[in-house]
Amino acid sequence: MAPFADNMEEWFEAVPELLSSEGWAQAMARPHASLLHRSCPRGGHLIKFHLRGITVSDPPERPGDLLIRPEVRWSLNEKFPINGTSVSPQEFIAPGEAVVQGSTSWNLMRLCTVLFGSMVGDFMSFFYHDAHTQVALRQRVRRNYPTQGDSVCIFWEAEGKPQEGFLMTRPQGDATDCFDVFAVLRMPEDRFAHWATFQFRILLESARKTAQWFLNRPGIKELREVDRKFYTVLSMQSFKRGMPLVPSEHPATVEIDAGERVGFRHWARFEPGDFGSEKFQLAHYVQRFLASAGEELRTFRSLDGSELVPYQCVVVRQEWDRVREKFLTLYPLQKTAYRRANGGSSAPGMHEDVEPKFLPKKSAVPKPEVKQEPRLIVRNTFLDIEEDEEEMVMSRKARRSKTTAVVLVDELGRHSQLLTEEEPCSARPSPLLRADPKFKVSAQAPIGRSVVLPG
């Protein structure tokens, strides 16, 4: 079975109607929950839970922050454990993405194991407490995608196996404390247990209760507050006159006396090529700057599955606080060196705790095609309608050509007659001539030219 990619864009590319009911078969519908399924275009079968009207007490200010990042959950698992689960961290990958190993004994997952377990193999072992070994799942949180306010966590087996599913919350209308919850699982085999109608009713009731508890579980408010402050975004501005500078040994671009007392007299242009990049990336620059000062700091170019603009980067707040004082002490020297090298008074500035700005990505919501209406053009006292160029060409081809004059005589040269008819230049002899057998065509010419007939 061909694997999905590790992002939501690939999900929507494979199944554009992923969140709608179109194209899905309904297995069970309840007043506030639905179970749907369909074949997956890339192999296997998809099962979707749609739970409507899940209320959340003390929701986050931004609805997109509803689901908590996996690395935050594991870092506070001992303080805020999730009942019925056994979780151990395995690998941190990037902000919003980590590999987590564990299992759970939730009743909902027991039901899923019974109904779908033979279809999903080892994957469901993560959700079943009797598994012989824990299963490692790679999890990635995505926020405000595909629409503003959405919160998504996609998950798949970590050992290079196909992506298996996602959990998504979406605000219900303008309400700030009421959400729709979607859960989609991808099964390796393209089949479905149609016979289990009674069990599906129990499954939906259990799914709704579990979602209600999971989003309001003990300690969740504190977890969301930690999650909100877990990272900070750094941003640089105003370096229009060349790359910013970094402390350097000889040779140097510029020397400043102000840096003598702290050992940073020599400064050189930052080279993106040292990091294998053709363009400036703030994540690389901050690493290089602090390395020159004997400090290490992890910097990231993405946050929650979205890539930041080049002049921003993400750092773990706790790690940033450790080096922040040294950075803010040395960075003004960089501004002094930049002014010395370029002249003038402007120099690149650094800011912390700014709002992230992301590079644009392909939208999951198709835009309807809008037919452009002709523009109304006023020329002096006349109104013209701007025509499409192709339509104008077709219109010209449909116009008739010049009027043609036809001189007719009978076989003895008598009863000469002049007829005129408008028809295209490439037209055949006029039907007027074919209608009267006593006349024959002597000559054809455009009006305005004389035709001389022999006597």
XYZ file of N, CA and C in Angstrom, residues 59-315:
771
model
N -11.742 27.200 27.174
C -11.013 26.972 25.916
C -9.891 27.993 25.756
N -8.884 27.687 24.945
C -7.807 28.658 24.711
C -8.329 29.884 23.968
N -7.604 30.984 24.106
C -8.020 32.214 23.438
C -8.057 32.039 21.930
N -7.098 31.273 21.409
C -7.063 30.976 19.976
C -7.496 29.529 19.769
N -8.605 29.290 19.064
C -9.117 27.916 18.897
C -8.107 26.952 18.284
N -7.195 27.476 17.462
C -6.204 26.608 16.840
C -5.244 25.980 17.823
N -5.204 26.469 19.065
C -4.296 25.940 20.084
C -4.950 24.860 20.940
N -6.107 24.350 20.515
C -6.853 23.421 21.364
C -6.081 22.128 21.628
N -5.496 21.533 20.597
C -4.724 20.299 20.777
C -3.298 20.642 21.179
N -2.757 19.910 22.124
C -1.448 20.209 22.697
C -0.351 19.466 21.942
N 0.786 20.104 21.779
C 1.920 19.505 21.075
C 2.396 18.246 21.800
N 2.839 17.224 21.058
C 3.237 15.960 21.698
C 4.416 16.112 22.647
N 5.405 16.968 22.313
C 6.571 17.120 23.188
C 6.204 17.789 24.509
N 5.166 18.629 24.487
C 4.708 19.260 25.734
C 3.973 18.244 26.589
N 3.145 17.407 25.955
C 2.417 16.379 26.701
C 3.374 15.429 27.406
N 4.427 15.007 26.691
C 5.307 14.029 27.330
C 6.173 14.671 28.413
N 6.556 15.955 28.227
C 7.413 16.607 29.215
C 6.701 16.797 30.549
N 5.365 16.838 30.524
C 4.587 17.029 31.755
C 3.706 15.830 32.063
N 4.058 14.679 31.494
C 3.208 13.505 31.663
C 3.136 13.049 33.119
N 4.235 13.170 33.859
C 4.219 12.758 35.256
C 3.356 13.695 36.102
N 3.360 14.967 35.771
C 2.568 15.930 36.535
C 1.106 15.888 36.132
N 0.856 15.693 34.834
C -0.524 15.643 34.337
C -0.711 14.371 33.513
N -0.769 13.204 34.166
C -0.928 11.946 33.419
C -2.322 11.828 32.820
N -2.415 11.062 31.738
C -3.699 10.774 31.107
C -4.135 9.389 31.569
N -5.262 9.307 32.229
C -5.729 8.030 32.771
C -5.852 6.974 31.683
N -5.374 5.781 32.006
C -5.501 4.662 31.075
C -4.447 4.618 30.002
N -3.415 5.461 30.091
C -2.363 5.467 29.070
C -1.001 5.257 29.708
N -0.109 4.691 28.920
C 1.292 4.539 29.308
C 2.121 5.153 28.194
N 2.802 6.266 28.491
C 3.511 7.032 27.458
C 4.949 7.258 27.884
N 5.855 7.103 26.948
C 7.260 7.420 27.199
C 7.818 8.127 25.976
N 8.570 9.227 26.194
C 9.122 9.957 25.051
C 10.209 9.150 24.355
N 10.320 9.376 23.047
C 11.339 8.663 22.295
C 12.246 9.607 21.523
N 11.657 10.587 20.804
C 12.491 11.484 20.003
C 11.763 12.795 19.749
N 12.449 13.912 20.003
C 11.937 15.230 19.633
C 12.476 15.565 18.248
N 11.604 16.008 17.348
C 12.012 16.261 15.966
C 12.006 17.748 15.644
N 10.919 18.427 15.920
C 10.779 19.860 15.637
C 9.616 20.379 16.466
N 9.483 21.693 16.599
C 8.348 22.238 17.343
C 7.010 21.729 16.800
N 6.296 20.998 17.634
C 5.024 20.426 17.209
C 5.129 19.027 16.663
N 6.322 18.414 16.675
C 6.496 17.077 16.097
C 7.436 16.247 16.960
N 7.019 15.001 17.275
C 7.831 14.120 18.111
C 7.384 12.684 17.896
N 8.239 11.760 18.299
C 7.909 10.339 18.316
C 7.601 9.952 19.749
N 6.417 9.399 19.980
C 5.966 9.021 21.311
C 5.665 7.532 21.313
N 6.109 6.855 22.344
C 5.886 5.417 22.464
C 4.936 5.154 23.616
N 3.953 4.280 23.384
C 3.022 4.023 24.468
C 1.876 3.128 24.066
N 0.894 3.026 24.970
C -0.306 2.233 24.744
C -1.401 2.780 25.647
N -2.634 2.329 25.424
C -3.755 2.804 26.230
C -4.790 1.709 26.384
N -5.591 1.821 27.421
C -6.633 0.815 27.677
C -8.024 1.437 27.642
N -8.189 2.516 26.893
C -9.503 3.139 26.798
C -10.517 2.147 26.212
N -11.756 2.213 26.707
C -12.809 1.363 26.164
C -13.044 1.617 24.685
N -12.919 2.877 24.272
C -13.106 3.208 22.866
C -12.119 2.438 21.997
N -10.867 2.375 22.427
C -9.862 1.696 21.630
C -10.044 0.182 21.660
N -10.604 -0.337 22.776
C -10.929 -1.764 22.811
C -11.982 -2.092 21.740
N -12.995 -1.226 21.612
C -14.025 -1.437 20.600
C -13.432 -1.371 19.189
N -12.553 -0.393 18.979
C -11.915 -0.269 17.668
C -11.080 -1.505 17.350
N -10.429 -2.057 18.364
C -9.624 -3.252 18.161
C -10.501 -4.423 17.745
N -11.682 -4.550 18.384
C -12.588 -5.648 18.053
C -13.144 -5.490 16.647
N -13.563 -4.261 16.288
C -14.233 -4.043 15.000
C -13.258 -3.924 13.837
N -12.102 -3.318 14.088
C -11.173 -3.046 12.994
C -9.792 -3.654 13.215
N -9.592 -4.323 14.329
C -8.256 -4.807 14.679
C -7.666 -5.740 13.663
N -8.457 -6.622 13.078
C -7.925 -7.559 12.102
C -7.485 -6.860 10.830
N -7.923 -5.589 10.677
C -7.595 -4.849 9.473
C -6.338 -4.011 9.645
N -6.055 -3.555 10.860
C -4.973 -2.585 11.022
C -3.701 -3.175 11.592
N -3.743 -4.423 12.034
C -2.509 -5.058 12.468
C -1.894 -4.400 13.684
N -0.552 -4.245 13.654
C 0.179 -3.755 14.819
C -0.181 -2.328 15.195
N -0.726 -1.548 14.277
C -1.012 -0.154 14.580
C -1.934 -0.014 15.783
N -2.963 -0.846 15.856
C -3.916 -0.739 16.951
C -3.321 -1.209 18.278
N -2.129 -1.841 18.232
C -1.479 -2.225 19.481
C -1.176 -1.015 20.346
N -0.999 0.146 19.710
C -0.763 1.366 20.468
C -1.959 1.682 21.363
N -3.139 1.282 20.918
C -4.360 1.622 21.641
C -4.876 0.473 22.517
N -4.124 -0.585 22.636
C -4.645 -1.750 23.360
C -3.683 -2.135 24.467
N -4.164 -2.143 25.699
C -3.277 -2.293 26.852
C -2.666 -3.679 26.976
N -3.195 -4.686 26.260
C -2.664 -6.032 26.360
C -1.550 -6.309 25.352
N -1.104 -5.291 24.638
C -0.053 -5.496 23.640
C 1.231 -5.953 24.324
N 1.969 -6.821 23.635
C 3.218 -7.324 24.195
C 4.274 -6.219 24.251
N 4.291 -5.353 23.273
C 5.263 -4.256 23.259
C 4.544 -2.952 22.925
N 5.106 -1.866 23.420
C 4.540 -0.562 23.090
C 4.840 -0.220 21.637
N 3.996 0.624 21.063
C 4.132 1.035 19.669
C 4.547 2.495 19.611
N 5.515 2.802 18.763
C 5.988 4.177 18.603
C 5.206 4.851 17.485
N 4.576 5.974 17.797
C 3.839 6.762 16.822
C 4.526 8.109 16.645
N 4.704 8.505 15.409
C 5.182 9.853 15.125
C 3.971 10.765 15.027
N 3.991 11.859 15.777
C 2.846 12.761 15.848
C 3.279 14.174 15.463
N 2.425 14.847 14.727
C 2.705 16.224 14.310
C 1.449 17.064 14.455
N 1.568 18.168 15.166
C 0.450 19.099 15.347
C 0.498 20.156 14.253
N -0.650 20.479 13.721
C -0.784 21.539 12.717
C -1.912 22.457 13.163
N -1.684 23.769 13.116
C -2.678 24.712 13.618
C -3.157 25.651 12.517
N -4.456 25.996 12.618
C -5.084 26.925 11.670
C -4.980 26.411 10.239
N -5.155 25.119 10.068
C -5.175 24.503 8.746
C -6.157 23.335 8.784
N -7.030 23.183 7.783
C -7.082 23.940 6.531
C -7.741 25.313 6.635
N -8.451 25.601 7.740
C -9.043 26.923 7.913
C -8.641 27.473 9.272
N -8.780 28.791 9.418
C -8.415 29.455 10.665
C -9.215 28.873 11.823
N -8.525 28.538 12.915
C -9.174 27.978 14.092
C -9.105 26.468 14.188
N -8.721 25.797 13.093
C -8.591 24.340 13.126
C -7.345 23.934 13.910
N -7.424 22.797 14.565
C -6.283 22.224 15.276
C -6.202 20.752 14.907
N -5.041 20.308 14.394
C -4.899 18.958 13.845
C -3.700 18.264 14.470
N -3.835 16.982 14.737
C -2.705 16.137 15.109
C -2.722 14.914 14.197
N -1.736 14.815 13.318
C -1.626 13.645 12.450
C -0.661 12.658 13.096
N -0.871 11.380 12.848
C -0.037 10.358 13.484
C 0.142 9.177 12.542
N 1.301 8.557 12.625
C 1.597 7.384 11.822
C 2.702 6.596 12.515
N 2.818 5.342 12.147
C 3.838 4.507 12.761
C 5.214 5.029 12.407
N 6.105 5.031 13.381
C 7.390 5.714 13.229
C 8.374 4.956 12.352
N 8.209 3.651 12.184
C 9.205 2.863 11.477
C 8.965 2.838 9.973
N 8.794 3.995 9.381
C 8.706 4.104 7.938
C 7.463 3.489 7.325
N 6.417 3.252 8.123
C 5.190 2.659 7.615
C 4.214 3.765 7.210
N 3.126 3.394 6.496
C 2.211 4.433 6.014
C 1.613 5.251 7.144
N 1.344 6.511 6.835
C 0.638 7.365 7.789
C -0.734 6.768 8.059
N -1.174 6.828 9.291
C -2.364 6.080 9.648
C -3.593 6.919 9.933
N -3.457 8.187 10.304
C -4.673 8.943 10.572
C -4.418 10.305 11.173
N -5.519 10.981 11.526
C -5.394 12.296 12.154
C -6.611 12.570 13.022
N -6.412 13.484 13.971
C -7.474 13.996 14.840
C -7.551 15.493 14.621
N -8.749 16.025 14.408
C -8.896 17.446 14.121
C -10.077 18.026 14.880
N -9.900 19.240 15.397
C -10.994 19.979 16.026
C -11.242 21.255 15.235
N -12.512 21.640 15.143
C -12.890 22.850 14.391
C -13.985 23.588 15.163
N -13.835 24.901 15.381
C -14.879 25.656 16.088
C -16.214 25.539 15.365
N -17.273 25.414 16.134
C -18.610 25.294 15.555
C -19.217 26.683 15.426
N -19.190 27.211 14.209
C -19.715 28.549 13.963
C -18.907 29.601 14.702
N -19.595 30.546 15.313
C -18.941 31.627 16.061
C -18.721 31.275 17.526
N -19.122 30.100 17.943
C -18.965 29.704 19.349
C -17.488 29.518 19.679
N -17.096 29.928 20.874
C -15.705 29.796 21.305
C -15.474 28.567 22.172
N -16.550 27.919 22.627
C -16.409 26.771 23.516
C -17.090 25.522 22.983
N -17.418 25.510 21.699
C -18.113 24.370 21.099
C -17.388 23.982 19.811
N -17.057 22.691 19.674
C -16.209 22.244 18.569
C -16.783 20.999 17.909
N -16.475 20.859 16.624
C -16.660 19.593 15.923
C -15.336 18.853 15.959
N -15.385 17.543 16.124
C -14.186 16.721 16.188
C -14.235 15.698 15.055
N -13.160 15.627 14.285
C -13.024 14.642 13.222
C -11.861 13.710 13.567
N -12.069 12.416 13.367
C -10.988 11.444 13.507
C -11.040 10.522 12.295
N -9.937 10.419 11.574
C -9.874 9.600 10.372
C -8.750 8.584 10.522
N -9.049 7.321 10.273
C -8.067 6.240 10.316
C -7.974 5.601 8.947
N -6.766 5.286 8.557
C -6.554 4.600 7.278
C -6.182 3.142 7.546
N -6.955 2.216 6.951
C -6.744 0.794 7.144
C -6.060 0.196 5.921
N -5.180 -0.783 6.120
C -4.446 -1.341 4.982
C -5.314 -2.070 3.970
N -6.411 -2.708 4.416
C -7.244 -3.498 3.514
C -8.531 -2.753 3.198
N -8.963 -2.840 1.947
C -10.150 -2.125 1.496
C -11.410 -2.945 1.777
N -11.761 -3.033 3.052
C -12.989 -3.725 3.453
C -13.519 -3.090 4.725
N -14.788 -3.381 5.031
C -15.438 -2.734 6.165
C -16.462 -3.691 6.761
N -16.607 -3.666 8.098
C -17.519 -4.574 8.800
C -18.947 -4.040 8.761
N -19.623 -4.185 7.635
C -20.985 -3.657 7.481
C -21.974 -4.301 8.445
N -21.679 -5.495 8.916
C -22.617 -6.251 9.741
C -22.781 -5.663 11.141
N -21.832 -4.825 11.592
C -21.772 -4.444 13.009
C -22.617 -3.213 13.320
N -23.861 -3.174 12.866
C -24.694 -1.988 13.065
C -24.919 -1.690 14.541
N -25.241 -2.695 15.312
C -25.486 -2.484 16.742
C -24.204 -2.006 17.438
N -23.073 -2.608 17.099
C -21.806 -2.224 17.708
C -21.408 -0.805 17.323
N -21.762 -0.366 16.122
C -21.436 0.991 15.692
C -22.160 2.028 16.563
N -23.379 1.716 16.976
C -24.116 2.635 17.835
C -23.380 2.805 19.174
N -22.915 1.705 19.732
C -22.146 1.770 20.979
C -20.823 2.492 20.754
N -20.199 2.243 19.607
C -18.916 2.871 19.286
C -19.034 4.388 19.225
N -20.091 4.899 18.584
C -20.262 6.347 18.476
C -20.525 6.984 19.839
N -21.322 6.328 20.682
C -21.569 6.860 22.021
C -20.273 6.924 22.823
N -19.456 5.884 22.712
C -18.178 5.859 23.427
C -17.226 6.924 22.876
N -17.214 7.116 21.548
C -16.332 8.107 20.937
C -16.675 9.514 21.406
N -17.953 9.812 21.478
C -18.361 11.152 21.904
C -18.006 11.408 23.370
N -18.239 10.420 24.243
C -17.883 10.577 25.653
C -16.374 10.726 25.831
N -15.602 9.953 25.066
C -14.146 10.020 25.176
C -13.627 11.375 24.722
N -14.167 11.899 23.622
C -13.734 13.208 23.126
C -14.074 14.304 24.131
N -15.265 14.228 24.710
C -15.674 15.220 25.702
C -14.730 15.201 26.909
N -14.368 13.998 27.357
C -13.453 13.887 28.504
C -12.032 14.318 28.128
N -11.557 13.891 26.974
C -10.172 14.156 26.574
C -9.889 15.654 26.465
N -10.840 16.418 25.948
C -10.637 17.858 25.776
C -10.919 18.651 27.046
N -11.403 17.975 28.101
C -11.671 18.642 29.381
C -11.039 17.890 30.549
N -10.040 17.053 30.272
C -9.457 16.212 31.312
C -8.736 17.049 32.372
N -8.509 16.485 33.571
C -7.827 17.222 34.640
C -6.435 17.701 34.209
N -6.126 18.961 34.504
C -4.819 19.528 34.185
C -4.688 20.082 32.781
N -5.746 19.961 31.954
C -5.632 20.377 30.555
C -5.457 21.885 30.423
N -6.067 22.655 31.320
C -5.921 24.111 31.253
C -4.479 24.522 31.498
N -3.843 23.908 32.505
C -2.441 24.211 32.789
C -1.543 23.765 31.645
N -1.852 22.618 31.055
C -1.070 22.131 29.918
C -1.130 23.103 28.740
N -2.308 23.614 28.459
C -2.441 24.557 27.339
C -1.659 25.842 27.603
N -1.599 26.277 28.859
C -0.835 27.480 29.191
C 0.664 27.235 29.010
N 1.139 26.068 29.423
C 2.555 25.727 29.198
C 2.836 25.627 27.705
N 1.922 25.003 26.989
C 2.085 24.845 25.539
C 2.168 26.201 24.843
N 1.366 27.150 25.297
C 1.343 28.481 24.677
C 2.680 29.196 24.827
N 3.385 28.953 25.943
C 4.637 29.655 26.215
C 5.872 28.792 25.969
N 5.692 27.614 25.424
C 6.806 26.669 25.317
C 7.887 27.162 24.353
N 7.484 27.855 23.319
C 8.433 28.371 22.315
C 8.332 29.889 22.228
N 9.374 30.481 21.699
C 9.329 31.899 21.375
C 9.874 32.092 19.970
N 9.355 33.100 19.280
C 9.756 33.382 17.901
C 10.652 34.608 17.892
N 11.833 34.463 17.262
C 12.758 35.576 17.069
C 12.603 36.115 15.660
N 12.834 37.407 15.496
C 12.684 38.034 14.181
C 13.742 39.107 13.987
N 14.235 39.227 12.757
C 15.219 40.256 12.401
C 14.610 41.153 11.339
N 15.005 42.436 11.359
C 14.512 43.379 10.357
C 15.613 44.354 9.969
N 15.424 44.979 8.819
C 16.267 46.088 8.334
C 17.722 45.691 8.102
N 17.942 44.743 7.171
C 19.316 44.537 6.704
C 19.334 44.600 5.170
N 18.945 45.774 4.690
C 18.831 45.993 3.248
C 20.165 46.283 2.578
N 21.203 46.528 3.374
C 22.494 46.870 2.773
C 23.526 45.774 3.001
N 23.104 44.557 2.810
C 24.021 43.447 2.936
C 23.711 42.579 4.134
N 24.344 41.403 4.169
C 24.139 40.453 5.248
C 24.574 41.050 6.590
N 23.904 40.644 7.694
C 24.373 41.062 9.021
C 25.751 40.453 9.295
N 26.383 40.921 10.360
C 27.745 40.506 10.677
C 27.768 39.536 11.848
N 28.863 38.782 11.935
C 29.100 37.857 13.047
C 30.529 38.053 13.524
N 30.803 37.755 14.803
C 32.182 37.846 15.285
C 33.103 36.964 14.449
N 34.305 37.436 14.188
C 35.185 36.731 13.264
C 36.643 36.862 13.678
N 37.438 35.908 13.264
C 38.887 36.022 13.326
C 39.332 36.734 12.053
N 40.626 36.877 11.852
C 41.121 37.495 10.634
C 40.852 36.563 9.446
N 40.599 37.057 8.220
C 40.374 38.481 7.919
C 38.961 38.909 8.308
N 38.797 40.163 8.601
C 37.519 40.699 9.046
C 37.023 41.754 8.077
N 35.690 41.895 8.010
C 35.099 42.938 7.175
C 35.304 44.304 7.802
N 35.202 44.364 9.131
C 35.331 45.638 9.829
C 35.828 45.378 11.250
N 36.474 46.395 11.817
C 36.932 46.329 13.204
C 36.311 47.484 13.982
N 35.916 47.187 15.230
C 35.320 48.236 16.066
C 36.027 48.239 17.420
N 36.339 49.409 17.914
C 37.008 49.531 19.208
C 36.087 49.130 20.357
N 34.764 49.326 20.168
C 33.822 49.027 21.239
C 33.825 47.552 21.620
N 34.235 46.688 20.689
C 34.249 45.264 20.990
C 35.548 44.760 21.577
N 36.541 45.647 21.712
C 37.862 45.238 22.198
C 37.785 44.662 23.606
N 37.047 45.296 24.488
C 37.047 44.902 25.899
C 36.386 43.551 26.139
N 35.527 43.103 25.220
C 34.875 41.800 25.394
C 35.403 40.763 24.400
N 36.449 41.152 23.647
C 37.067 40.204 22.729
C 36.347 40.036 21.412
N 35.557 41.007 21.004
C 34.833 40.921 19.734
C 35.099 42.172 18.905
N 36.345 42.377 18.585
C 36.741 43.541 17.795
C 36.511 43.305 16.302
N 36.707 42.086 15.831
C 36.646 41.778 14.399
C 35.280 41.190 14.029
N 34.740 41.696 12.931
C 33.425 41.252 12.460
C 33.455 41.004 10.955
N 32.718 39.983 10.514
C 32.669 39.633 9.082
C 31.225 39.361 8.677
N 30.999 39.429 7.367
C 29.653 39.158 6.838
C 29.277 37.702 7.094
N 28.014 37.499 7.452
C 27.493 36.137 7.599
C 27.369 35.504 6.218
N 27.816 34.259 6.086
C 27.791 33.537 4.818
C 26.763 32.402 4.893
N 25.598 32.516 4.209
C 24.609 31.428 4.219
C 25.168 30.123 3.680
N 26.139 30.221 2.774
C 26.711 29.013 2.187
C 27.376 28.111 3.197
N 27.793 28.649 4.344
C 28.393 27.813 5.388
C 27.403 26.781 5.916
N 26.097 27.034 5.712
C 25.053 26.105 6.149
C 24.391 25.419 4.950
N 25.033 25.524 3.785
C 24.490 24.891 2.589
C 23.269 25.570 2.030
N 23.095 26.852 2.325
C 21.932 27.596 1.853
C 22.371 28.732 0.942
N 21.550 29.041 -0.044
C 21.844 30.157 -0.946
C 21.306 31.475 -0.403
N 20.327 31.404 0.492
C 19.695 32.620 1.003
C 19.811 32.678 2.526
N 19.583 33.855 3.047
C 19.667 34.084 4.487
C 18.576 33.335 5.226
N 18.931 32.698 6.328
C 17.982 32.062 7.241
C 18.364 32.469 8.660
N 17.428 33.088 9.372
C 17.729 33.559 10.720
C 18.119 32.402 11.641
N 17.537 31.240 11.446
C 17.880 30.083 12.274
C 19.370 29.781 12.194
N 19.947 29.878 10.995
C 21.381 29.636 10.823
C 22.204 30.773 11.422
N 21.745 31.994 11.226
C 22.497 33.145 11.716
C 22.609 33.129 13.241
N 21.515 32.856 13.942
C 21.543 32.857 15.412
C 22.478 31.762 15.916
N 22.449 30.600 15.281
C 23.363 29.524 15.668
C 24.818 29.955 15.503
N 25.126 30.557 14.355
C 26.505 30.992 14.071
C 26.932 32.096 15.026
N 26.056 33.037 15.315
C 26.383 34.156 16.198
C 26.718 33.650 17.601
N 25.871 32.758 18.134
C 26.092 32.262 19.487
C 27.276 31.295 19.556
N 27.516 30.549 18.488
C 28.677 29.658 18.476
C 29.965 30.457 18.573
N 29.992 31.653 17.969
C 31.169 32.523 18.063
C 31.390 32.997 19.496
N 30.312 32.993 20.285
C 30.405 33.408 21.688
C 30.519 32.215 22.626
N 30.696 31.015 22.057
C 30.862 29.820 22.874
C 29.571 29.243 23.410
N 28.448 29.548 22.797
C 27.152 29.056 23.249
C 26.487 28.217 22.158
N 25.644 27.280 22.573
C 24.865 26.474 21.641
C 23.381 26.716 21.883
N 22.648 26.751 20.797
C 21.198 26.950 20.884
C 20.540 26.262 19.699
N 19.538 25.450 19.986
C 18.768 24.831 18.903
C 17.812 25.861 18.320
N 17.855 26.015 17.024
C 16.934 26.922 16.336
C 16.177 26.131 15.274
N 14.962 26.568 14.976
C 14.100 25.828 14.057
C 13.476 26.787 13.047
N 13.300 26.275 11.845
C 12.720 27.073 10.758
C 11.237 26.806 10.570
N 10.661 25.902 11.338
C 9.239 25.582 11.204
C 8.597 25.526 12.581
N 7.291 25.720 12.593
C 6.504 25.664 13.821
C 5.166 25.025 13.503
N 4.875 23.930 14.197
C 3.592 23.238 14.021
C 3.335 22.864 12.573
N 4.376 22.371 11.894
C 4.215 21.880 10.531
C 4.217 22.935 9.450
N 4.433 24.208 9.783
C 4.467 25.292 8.791
C 5.831 25.963 8.818
N 6.358 26.276 7.634
C 7.682 26.874 7.539
C 7.608 28.387 7.712
N 8.489 28.898 8.551
C 8.532 30.342 8.819
C 9.207 31.088 7.680
N 8.957 32.392 7.600
C 9.668 33.241 6.653
C 11.145 33.254 7.038
N 12.065 33.549 6.091
C 13.510 33.417 6.362
C 14.024 34.292 7.491
N 13.372 35.432 7.774
C 13.893 36.336 8.789
C 13.314 36.049 10.176
N 12.669 34.868 10.346
C 12.192 34.438 11.649
C 12.693 33.032 11.953
N 12.781 32.710 13.244
C 13.102 31.351 13.673
C 12.458 31.092 15.031
N 12.377 29.822 15.406
C 11.755 29.409 16.654
C 12.814 28.795 17.564
N 12.731 29.101 18.858
C 13.613 28.505 19.855
C 12.781 28.077 21.051
